[in-house]
Short mmCIF file of C-alpha atoms in Angstrom, two decimals:
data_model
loop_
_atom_site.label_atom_id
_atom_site.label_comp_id
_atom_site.label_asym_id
_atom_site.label_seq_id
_atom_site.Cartn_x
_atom_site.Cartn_y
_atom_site.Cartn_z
CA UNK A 98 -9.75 7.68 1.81
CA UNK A 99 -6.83 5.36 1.19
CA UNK A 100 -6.39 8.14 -2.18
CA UNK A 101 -6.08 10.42 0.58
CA UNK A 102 -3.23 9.49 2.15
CA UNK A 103 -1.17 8.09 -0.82
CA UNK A 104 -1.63 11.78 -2.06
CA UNK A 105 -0.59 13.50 1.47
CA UNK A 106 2.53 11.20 1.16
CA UNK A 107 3.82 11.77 -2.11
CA UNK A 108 3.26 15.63 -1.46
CA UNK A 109 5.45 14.54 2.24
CA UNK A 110 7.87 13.33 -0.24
CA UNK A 111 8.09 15.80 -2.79
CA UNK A 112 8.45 18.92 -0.05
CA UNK A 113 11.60 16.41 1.58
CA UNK A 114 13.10 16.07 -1.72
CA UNK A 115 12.41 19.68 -2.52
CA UNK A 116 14.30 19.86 0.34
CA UNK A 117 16.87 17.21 0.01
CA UNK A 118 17.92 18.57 -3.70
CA UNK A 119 18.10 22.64 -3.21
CA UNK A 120 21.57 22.16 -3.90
CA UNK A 121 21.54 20.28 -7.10
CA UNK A 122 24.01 20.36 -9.84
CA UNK A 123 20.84 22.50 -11.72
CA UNK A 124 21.83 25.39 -9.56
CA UNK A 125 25.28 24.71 -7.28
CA UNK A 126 28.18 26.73 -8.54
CA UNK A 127 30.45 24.15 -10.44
CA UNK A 128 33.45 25.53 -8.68
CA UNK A 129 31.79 24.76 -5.13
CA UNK A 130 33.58 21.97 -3.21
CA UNK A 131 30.62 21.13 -1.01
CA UNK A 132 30.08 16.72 -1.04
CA UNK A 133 26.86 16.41 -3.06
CA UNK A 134 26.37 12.55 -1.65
CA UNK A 135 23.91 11.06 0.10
CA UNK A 136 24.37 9.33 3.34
CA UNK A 137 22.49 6.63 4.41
CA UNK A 138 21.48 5.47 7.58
CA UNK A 139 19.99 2.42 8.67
CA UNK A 140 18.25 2.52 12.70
CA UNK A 141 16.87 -0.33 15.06
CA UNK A 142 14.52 0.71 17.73
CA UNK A 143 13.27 -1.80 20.38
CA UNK A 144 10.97 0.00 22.86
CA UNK A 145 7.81 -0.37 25.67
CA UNK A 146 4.82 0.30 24.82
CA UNK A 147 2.94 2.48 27.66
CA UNK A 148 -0.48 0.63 28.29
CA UNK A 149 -2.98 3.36 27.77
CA UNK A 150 -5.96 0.74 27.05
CA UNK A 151 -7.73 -2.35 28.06
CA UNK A 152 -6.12 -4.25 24.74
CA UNK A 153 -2.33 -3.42 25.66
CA UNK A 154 -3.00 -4.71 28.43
CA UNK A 155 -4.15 -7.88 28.17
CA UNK A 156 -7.59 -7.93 27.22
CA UNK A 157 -6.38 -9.52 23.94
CA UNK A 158 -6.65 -12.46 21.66
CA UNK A 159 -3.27 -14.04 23.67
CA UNK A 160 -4.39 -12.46 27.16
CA UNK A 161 -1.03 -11.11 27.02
CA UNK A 162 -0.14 -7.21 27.11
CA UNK A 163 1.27 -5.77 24.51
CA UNK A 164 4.13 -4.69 25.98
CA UNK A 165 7.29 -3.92 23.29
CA UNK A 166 7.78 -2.93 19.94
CA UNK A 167 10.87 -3.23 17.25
CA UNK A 168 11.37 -1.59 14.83
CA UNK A 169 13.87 -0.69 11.55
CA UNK A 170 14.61 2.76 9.77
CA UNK A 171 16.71 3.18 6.62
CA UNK A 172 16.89 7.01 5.74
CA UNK A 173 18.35 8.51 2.94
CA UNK A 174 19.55 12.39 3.59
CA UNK A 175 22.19 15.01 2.98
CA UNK A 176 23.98 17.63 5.55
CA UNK A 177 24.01 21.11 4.77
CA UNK A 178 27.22 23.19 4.18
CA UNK A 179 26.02 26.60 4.64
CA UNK A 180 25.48 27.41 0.88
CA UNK A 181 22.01 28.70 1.36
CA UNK A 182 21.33 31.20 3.83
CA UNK A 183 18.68 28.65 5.62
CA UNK A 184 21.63 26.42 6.26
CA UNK A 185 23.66 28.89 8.35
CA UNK A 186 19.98 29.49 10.83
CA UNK A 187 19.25 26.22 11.17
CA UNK A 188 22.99 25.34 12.06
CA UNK A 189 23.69 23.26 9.10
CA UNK A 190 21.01 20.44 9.70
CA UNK A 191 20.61 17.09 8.25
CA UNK A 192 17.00 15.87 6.60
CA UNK A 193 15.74 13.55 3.96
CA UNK A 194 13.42 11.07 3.84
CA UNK A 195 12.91 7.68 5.86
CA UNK A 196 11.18 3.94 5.34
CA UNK A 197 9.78 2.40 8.45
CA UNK A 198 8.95 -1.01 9.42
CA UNK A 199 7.45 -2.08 13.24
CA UNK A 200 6.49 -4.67 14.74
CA UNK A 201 4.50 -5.28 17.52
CA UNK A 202 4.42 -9.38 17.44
CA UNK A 203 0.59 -9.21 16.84
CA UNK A 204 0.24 -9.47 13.02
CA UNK A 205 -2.91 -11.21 13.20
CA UNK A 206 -4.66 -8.43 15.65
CA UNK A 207 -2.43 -4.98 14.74
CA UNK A 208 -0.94 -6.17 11.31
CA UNK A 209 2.32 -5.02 9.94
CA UNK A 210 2.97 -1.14 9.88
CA UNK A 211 5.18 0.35 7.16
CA UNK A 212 5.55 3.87 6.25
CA UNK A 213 7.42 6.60 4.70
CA UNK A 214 8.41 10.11 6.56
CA UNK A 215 10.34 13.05 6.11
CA UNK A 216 13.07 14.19 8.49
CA UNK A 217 14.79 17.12 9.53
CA UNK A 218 17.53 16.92 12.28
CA UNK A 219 19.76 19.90 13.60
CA UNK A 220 21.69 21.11 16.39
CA UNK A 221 20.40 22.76 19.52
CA UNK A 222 24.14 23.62 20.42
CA UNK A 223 27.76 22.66 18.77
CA UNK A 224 30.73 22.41 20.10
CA UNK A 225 34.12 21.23 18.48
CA UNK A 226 33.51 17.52 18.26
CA UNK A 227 30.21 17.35 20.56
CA UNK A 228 26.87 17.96 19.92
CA UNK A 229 22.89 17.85 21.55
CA UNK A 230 20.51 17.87 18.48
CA UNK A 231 16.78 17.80 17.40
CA UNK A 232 15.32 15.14 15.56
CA UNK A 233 11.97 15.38 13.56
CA UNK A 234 10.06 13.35 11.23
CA UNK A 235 6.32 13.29 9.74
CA UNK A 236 5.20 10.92 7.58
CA UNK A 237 2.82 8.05 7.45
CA UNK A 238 2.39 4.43 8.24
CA UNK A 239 0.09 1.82 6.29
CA UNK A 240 -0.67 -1.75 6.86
CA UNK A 241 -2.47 -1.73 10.48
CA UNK A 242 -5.15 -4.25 11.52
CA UNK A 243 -7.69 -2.06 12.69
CA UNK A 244 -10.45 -2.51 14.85
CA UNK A 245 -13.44 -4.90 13.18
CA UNK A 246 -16.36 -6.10 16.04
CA UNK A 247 -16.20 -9.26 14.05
CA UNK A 248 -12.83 -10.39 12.94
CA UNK A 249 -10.85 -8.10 15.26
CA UNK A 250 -13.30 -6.96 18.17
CA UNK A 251 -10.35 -7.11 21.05
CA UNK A 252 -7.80 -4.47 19.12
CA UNK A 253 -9.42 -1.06 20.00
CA UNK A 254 -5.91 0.60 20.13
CA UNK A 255 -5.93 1.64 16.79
CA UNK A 256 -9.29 1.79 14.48
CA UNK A 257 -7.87 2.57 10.97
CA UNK A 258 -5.53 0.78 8.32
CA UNK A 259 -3.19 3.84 7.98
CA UNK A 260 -1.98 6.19 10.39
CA UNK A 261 -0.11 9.49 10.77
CA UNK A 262 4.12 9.01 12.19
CA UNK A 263 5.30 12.05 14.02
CA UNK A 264 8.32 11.86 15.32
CA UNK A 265 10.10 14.22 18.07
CA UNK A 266 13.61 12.73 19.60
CA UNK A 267 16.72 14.66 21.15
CA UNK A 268 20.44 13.02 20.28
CA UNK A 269 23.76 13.43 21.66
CA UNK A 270 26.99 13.43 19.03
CA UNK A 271 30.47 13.09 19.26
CA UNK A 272 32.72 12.95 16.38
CA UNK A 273 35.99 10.72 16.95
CA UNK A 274 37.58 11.54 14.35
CA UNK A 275 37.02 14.20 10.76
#
């Protein structure tokens, strides 16, 4: 099983870097201008976690809910410049691929997810400096503390060391300055 998943996320990886590299210096025209660089982008998240089960809410090794989450992004993507026909219908969007570390503050009962994902982000509608966009990403996470009825018989949130990230956001952008 854990073969599995190692497998699904290298082939995760390979389609974003497919992706990621259709513009390569393998195929762009040398006298194209475009900026071949990658941007990175590093994200903190600090959130509440809904409690949708007897264990996030209290009924715990603590006694106390689980009831926030942080957690850190770095992604590593390029923006589109129109070059490829796909660029133009998809409004020149943004993807790549992403590392992801959260924490819940229960180590010992939900362990210490990490994961990798793939991204795609885009515009629903752009103006001159503003923008509302999409944001996507699917990838997975490793390192959970699942559910044991001996070592871990309060955590019945999540039952299995690895689990699938999908990710579905809506952002607002304004540029202040080129």
């Amino acid at each position: 099983m854990k073969l599995f998943f190692v497998n699904i996320t290298i082939l995760c990886i390979v389609i974003a870097l497919n992706a990621f590299t259709q513009d390569s210096i393998f195929t762009a025209d040398k006298t194209n201008k475009e900026s071949k660089g990658v941007a990175l982008r590093l994200y903190y998240q600090s959130g509440t976690v809904i409690p949708t089960n007897k264990y996030v809410q209290g009924y715990n090794l603590s006694g106390e809910p689980v009831d926030y989450f942080q957690a850190i992004s770095l992604q590593a993507g390029r923006q589109t410049y129109g070059k490829k026909r796909w660029h133009q219908v998809y409004d020149f969007p943004y993807s790549g691929i992403g590392f992801y570390m959260v924490n819940f503050f229960r180590p010992e009962e939900l362990g210490a997810p990490i994961g990798f994902y793939a991204f795609f982000n885009g515009p629903f509608k752009r103006w001159n400096k503003f923008s509302i966009n999409y944001q996507s990403a699917l990838g997975f996470l490793y390192g959970w503390q699942p559910y044991d009825n001996v070592s871990n018989p309060y955590q019945i949130a999540i039952g299995s060391k690895n689990s699938v990230k999908v990710d579905f956001g809506v952002s607002v952008n304004y540029l202040l300055s080129k």
